[in-house]
Amino acid sequence: GFQHVEIGEKMSLFRVNDNLSFYLQDYYVKDWVDNSMLFLEVADLNQYTSDLNALALDKQFEKVRLSEIQPFEWGHALYLHDPSGVLWHICEFSK
């Protein structure tokens, strides 16, 4: 659901709306990647999981892995290892 905006040859902006965006730069440092984690809170984790599965990212990118949804006392989470190795925590808090 992110809108991709190319900033330059080696930098992009990914925007969800006017309040949420992040930059990605084509600059790889293994120690940084091995210690990077992003946290994304979503309103409906089941729907978000369905949307991710429909993208078949693991078929497009060798290193992508997506976990099953895990229950916690505070809500639910799943984990996505992106193509560069960054670990995403995608969570829905209990209401």
Short mmCIF file of N, CA and C in Angstrom, two decimals:
data_model
loop_
_atom_site.label_atom_id
_atom_site.label_comp_id
_atom_site.label_asym_id
_atom_site.label_seq_id
_atom_site.Cartn_x
_atom_site.Cartn_y
_atom_site.Cartn_z
N GLY A 1 0.78 -1.20 0.00
CA GLY A 1 0.00 0.00 0.00
C GLY A 1 0.83 1.28 0.00
N PHE A 2 2.15 1.17 -0.10
CA PHE A 2 3.00 2.35 -0.10
C PHE A 2 3.08 2.94 -1.51
N GLN A 3 3.10 4.25 -1.60
CA GLN A 3 3.34 4.94 -2.86
C GLN A 3 4.85 5.16 -2.97
N HIS A 4 5.43 4.76 -4.10
CA HIS A 4 6.86 4.90 -4.32
C HIS A 4 7.14 6.20 -5.06
N VAL A 5 8.03 7.01 -4.50
CA VAL A 5 8.44 8.26 -5.12
C VAL A 5 9.96 8.21 -5.27
N GLU A 6 10.43 8.20 -6.51
CA GLU A 6 11.88 8.17 -6.74
C GLU A 6 12.46 9.55 -6.50
N ILE A 7 13.41 9.63 -5.57
CA ILE A 7 14.06 10.90 -5.22
C ILE A 7 15.29 11.11 -6.09
N GLY A 8 15.99 10.04 -6.35
CA GLY A 8 17.20 10.08 -7.16
C GLY A 8 17.55 8.66 -7.57
N GLU A 9 18.70 8.51 -8.19
CA GLU A 9 19.10 7.20 -8.68
C GLU A 9 19.23 6.17 -7.56
N LYS A 10 19.62 6.60 -6.38
CA LYS A 10 19.86 5.66 -5.28
C LYS A 10 19.02 5.96 -4.04
N MET A 11 17.92 6.71 -4.20
CA MET A 11 17.08 7.00 -3.04
C MET A 11 15.62 7.08 -3.46
N SER A 12 14.76 6.51 -2.61
CA SER A 12 13.32 6.54 -2.85
C SER A 12 12.60 6.88 -1.57
N LEU A 13 11.43 7.46 -1.73
CA LEU A 13 10.52 7.74 -0.63
C LEU A 13 9.34 6.81 -0.77
N PHE A 14 8.92 6.20 0.33
CA PHE A 14 7.73 5.36 0.34
C PHE A 14 6.74 6.01 1.28
N ARG A 15 5.56 6.33 0.76
CA ARG A 15 4.56 7.10 1.50
C ARG A 15 3.25 6.31 1.56
N VAL A 16 2.64 6.32 2.76
CA VAL A 16 1.31 5.74 2.92
C VAL A 16 0.28 6.85 2.83
N ASN A 17 0.56 7.94 3.51
CA ASN A 17 -0.31 9.11 3.48
C ASN A 17 0.55 10.32 3.89
N ASP A 18 -0.10 11.45 4.16
CA ASP A 18 0.66 12.65 4.52
C ASP A 18 1.36 12.53 5.87
N ASN A 19 0.95 11.55 6.67
CA ASN A 19 1.50 11.42 8.03
C ASN A 19 2.52 10.29 8.17
N LEU A 20 2.67 9.45 7.16
CA LEU A 20 3.57 8.31 7.30
C LEU A 20 4.34 8.09 6.01
N SER A 21 5.66 8.17 6.13
CA SER A 21 6.52 7.88 5.00
C SER A 21 7.92 7.54 5.52
N PHE A 22 8.71 6.90 4.67
CA PHE A 22 10.10 6.63 5.03
C PHE A 22 10.93 6.61 3.76
N TYR A 23 12.23 6.81 3.92
CA TYR A 23 13.17 6.82 2.81
C TYR A 23 13.96 5.52 2.79
N LEU A 24 14.27 5.05 1.59
CA LEU A 24 15.19 3.94 1.40
C LEU A 24 16.30 4.42 0.48
N GLN A 25 17.52 4.09 0.88
CA GLN A 25 18.68 4.48 0.10
C GLN A 25 19.42 3.23 -0.32
N ASP A 26 19.93 3.20 -1.53
CA ASP A 26 20.73 2.10 -2.03
C ASP A 26 22.14 2.24 -1.45
N TYR A 27 22.26 1.83 -0.20
CA TYR A 27 23.53 1.91 0.52
C TYR A 27 23.53 0.75 1.50
N TYR A 28 24.28 -0.29 1.22
CA TYR A 28 24.24 -1.51 2.00
C TYR A 28 25.43 -1.62 2.93
N VAL A 29 25.13 -1.73 4.22
CA VAL A 29 26.15 -2.00 5.24
C VAL A 29 25.62 -3.19 6.03
N LYS A 30 26.26 -4.34 5.89
CA LYS A 30 25.77 -5.58 6.48
C LYS A 30 25.49 -5.45 7.97
N ASP A 31 26.36 -4.83 8.74
CA ASP A 31 26.14 -4.68 10.18
C ASP A 31 24.88 -3.89 10.49
N TRP A 32 24.58 -2.89 9.66
CA TRP A 32 23.36 -2.11 9.88
C TRP A 32 22.13 -2.95 9.59
N VAL A 33 22.16 -3.65 8.46
CA VAL A 33 21.01 -4.47 8.07
C VAL A 33 20.77 -5.57 9.09
N ASP A 34 21.83 -6.22 9.53
CA ASP A 34 21.69 -7.31 10.50
C ASP A 34 21.14 -6.84 11.83
N ASN A 35 21.15 -5.54 12.06
CA ASN A 35 20.65 -4.99 13.32
C ASN A 35 19.52 -4.00 13.11
N SER A 36 18.83 -4.11 11.98
CA SER A 36 17.73 -3.18 11.69
C SER A 36 16.39 -3.88 11.86
N MET A 37 15.44 -3.15 12.40
CA MET A 37 14.09 -3.63 12.58
C MET A 37 13.15 -2.45 12.41
N LEU A 38 12.08 -2.66 11.68
CA LEU A 38 11.05 -1.65 11.52
C LEU A 38 9.76 -2.17 12.14
N PHE A 39 9.02 -1.30 12.78
CA PHE A 39 7.76 -1.66 13.41
C PHE A 39 6.64 -0.95 12.66
N LEU A 40 5.68 -1.71 12.18
CA LEU A 40 4.54 -1.15 11.46
C LEU A 40 3.27 -1.59 12.16
N GLU A 41 2.49 -0.62 12.65
CA GLU A 41 1.20 -0.93 13.26
C GLU A 41 0.12 -0.81 12.20
N VAL A 42 -0.74 -1.82 12.12
CA VAL A 42 -1.84 -1.82 11.16
C VAL A 42 -3.16 -2.01 11.91
N ALA A 43 -4.25 -1.57 11.29
CA ALA A 43 -5.57 -1.66 11.92
C ALA A 43 -6.16 -3.06 11.81
N ASP A 44 -5.84 -3.79 10.73
CA ASP A 44 -6.41 -5.13 10.51
C ASP A 44 -5.30 -6.05 10.02
N LEU A 45 -4.71 -6.79 10.93
CA LEU A 45 -3.56 -7.63 10.59
C LEU A 45 -3.95 -8.77 9.66
N ASN A 46 -5.14 -9.33 9.82
CA ASN A 46 -5.57 -10.40 8.92
C ASN A 46 -5.65 -9.91 7.49
N GLN A 47 -6.24 -8.75 7.27
CA GLN A 47 -6.33 -8.19 5.92
C GLN A 47 -4.94 -7.85 5.39
N TYR A 48 -4.10 -7.27 6.23
CA TYR A 48 -2.74 -6.91 5.81
C TYR A 48 -1.96 -8.16 5.40
N THR A 49 -2.14 -9.24 6.15
CA THR A 49 -1.47 -10.51 5.83
C THR A 49 -1.95 -11.04 4.49
N SER A 50 -3.25 -10.98 4.25
CA SER A 50 -3.80 -11.42 2.97
C SER A 50 -3.21 -10.60 1.82
N ASP A 51 -3.12 -9.29 2.04
CA ASP A 51 -2.55 -8.41 1.01
C ASP A 51 -1.08 -8.75 0.75
N LEU A 52 -0.32 -9.00 1.81
CA LEU A 52 1.10 -9.38 1.65
C LEU A 52 1.23 -10.70 0.91
N ASN A 53 0.43 -11.68 1.30
CA ASN A 53 0.49 -12.98 0.64
C ASN A 53 0.14 -12.88 -0.84
N ALA A 54 -0.80 -12.02 -1.19
CA ALA A 54 -1.19 -11.84 -2.59
C ALA A 54 -0.05 -11.28 -3.43
N LEU A 55 0.87 -10.55 -2.81
CA LEU A 55 2.01 -10.00 -3.54
C LEU A 55 3.05 -11.06 -3.89
N ALA A 56 3.01 -12.21 -3.20
CA ALA A 56 3.95 -13.31 -3.43
C ALA A 56 5.40 -12.81 -3.42
N LEU A 57 5.74 -12.01 -2.42
CA LEU A 57 7.08 -11.44 -2.33
C LEU A 57 8.16 -12.50 -2.23
N ASP A 58 7.84 -13.62 -1.58
CA ASP A 58 8.83 -14.69 -1.45
C ASP A 58 9.15 -15.34 -2.78
N LYS A 59 8.27 -15.19 -3.76
CA LYS A 59 8.53 -15.72 -5.11
C LYS A 59 9.35 -14.72 -5.93
N GLN A 60 9.23 -13.45 -5.60
CA GLN A 60 9.94 -12.41 -6.34
C GLN A 60 11.34 -12.15 -5.81
N PHE A 61 11.52 -12.36 -4.50
CA PHE A 61 12.78 -12.04 -3.84
C PHE A 61 13.23 -13.23 -3.00
N GLU A 62 14.45 -13.67 -3.23
CA GLU A 62 14.97 -14.89 -2.61
C GLU A 62 14.94 -14.87 -1.07
N LYS A 63 15.26 -13.74 -0.46
CA LYS A 63 15.43 -13.71 1.00
C LYS A 63 14.17 -13.35 1.78
N VAL A 64 13.07 -13.08 1.09
CA VAL A 64 11.85 -12.69 1.80
C VAL A 64 11.24 -13.89 2.52
N ARG A 65 10.92 -13.66 3.79
CA ARG A 65 10.22 -14.67 4.60
C ARG A 65 9.12 -13.97 5.38
N LEU A 66 7.96 -14.59 5.45
CA LEU A 66 6.82 -14.05 6.18
C LEU A 66 6.34 -15.10 7.15
N SER A 67 6.24 -14.73 8.42
CA SER A 67 5.80 -15.67 9.44
C SER A 67 4.28 -15.78 9.46
N GLU A 68 3.79 -16.71 10.22
CA GLU A 68 2.36 -16.78 10.53
C GLU A 68 2.07 -15.71 11.58
N ILE A 69 0.81 -15.36 11.74
CA ILE A 69 0.42 -14.40 12.77
C ILE A 69 0.60 -15.05 14.14
N GLN A 70 1.24 -14.31 15.04
CA GLN A 70 1.51 -14.79 16.39
C GLN A 70 0.65 -14.03 17.39
N PRO A 71 -0.03 -14.73 18.31
CA PRO A 71 -0.82 -14.03 19.34
C PRO A 71 0.05 -13.62 20.52
N PHE A 72 -0.23 -12.46 21.08
CA PHE A 72 0.43 -11.96 22.28
C PHE A 72 -0.64 -11.37 23.19
N GLU A 73 -0.31 -11.13 24.44
CA GLU A 73 -1.29 -10.55 25.36
C GLU A 73 -1.70 -9.14 24.96
N TRP A 74 -0.86 -8.44 24.22
CA TRP A 74 -1.14 -7.07 23.81
C TRP A 74 -1.78 -6.96 22.43
N GLY A 75 -1.82 -8.09 21.68
CA GLY A 75 -2.39 -8.08 20.33
C GLY A 75 -1.81 -9.21 19.50
N HIS A 76 -1.56 -8.95 18.20
CA HIS A 76 -1.04 -9.96 17.29
C HIS A 76 0.07 -9.35 16.44
N ALA A 77 0.98 -10.22 15.98
CA ALA A 77 2.10 -9.74 15.17
C ALA A 77 2.49 -10.80 14.15
N LEU A 78 3.08 -10.35 13.08
CA LEU A 78 3.76 -11.24 12.15
C LEU A 78 5.08 -10.58 11.81
N TYR A 79 5.98 -11.37 11.26
CA TYR A 79 7.33 -10.89 10.99
C TYR A 79 7.67 -11.11 9.53
N LEU A 80 8.23 -10.09 8.93
CA LEU A 80 8.61 -10.12 7.53
C LEU A 80 10.08 -9.78 7.42
N HIS A 81 10.86 -10.68 6.83
CA HIS A 81 12.24 -10.36 6.47
C HIS A 81 12.20 -9.86 5.04
N ASP A 82 12.61 -8.61 4.84
CA ASP A 82 12.52 -8.02 3.51
C ASP A 82 13.73 -8.44 2.66
N PRO A 83 13.76 -8.08 1.38
CA PRO A 83 14.83 -8.54 0.49
C PRO A 83 16.24 -8.18 0.96
N SER A 84 16.39 -7.09 1.71
CA SER A 84 17.72 -6.71 2.18
C SER A 84 18.07 -7.36 3.51
N GLY A 85 17.10 -8.03 4.15
CA GLY A 85 17.35 -8.69 5.42
C GLY A 85 16.80 -7.95 6.63
N VAL A 86 16.21 -6.77 6.43
CA VAL A 86 15.63 -6.02 7.53
C VAL A 86 14.39 -6.76 8.04
N LEU A 87 14.26 -6.82 9.35
CA LEU A 87 13.12 -7.50 9.98
C LEU A 87 12.02 -6.49 10.28
N TRP A 88 10.85 -6.73 9.71
CA TRP A 88 9.67 -5.91 9.97
C TRP A 88 8.79 -6.62 10.99
N HIS A 89 8.38 -5.90 12.03
CA HIS A 89 7.38 -6.36 12.98
C HIS A 89 6.08 -5.67 12.55
N ILE A 90 5.12 -6.43 12.10
CA ILE A 90 3.84 -5.86 11.65
C ILE A 90 2.80 -6.30 12.66
N CYS A 91 2.21 -5.31 13.35
CA CYS A 91 1.40 -5.62 14.53
C CYS A 91 0.05 -4.94 14.53
N GLU A 92 -0.89 -5.60 15.21
CA GLU A 92 -2.19 -5.03 15.49
C GLU A 92 -2.40 -5.13 16.99
N PHE A 93 -2.59 -4.00 17.65
CA PHE A 93 -2.83 -4.00 19.09
C PHE A 93 -4.28 -4.33 19.38
N SER A 94 -4.51 -5.02 20.49
CA SER A 94 -5.88 -5.31 20.92
C SER A 94 -6.61 -4.02 21.19
N LYS A 95 -7.89 -4.04 20.89
CA LYS A 95 -8.69 -2.82 21.10
C LYS A 95 -9.28 -2.79 22.48
#
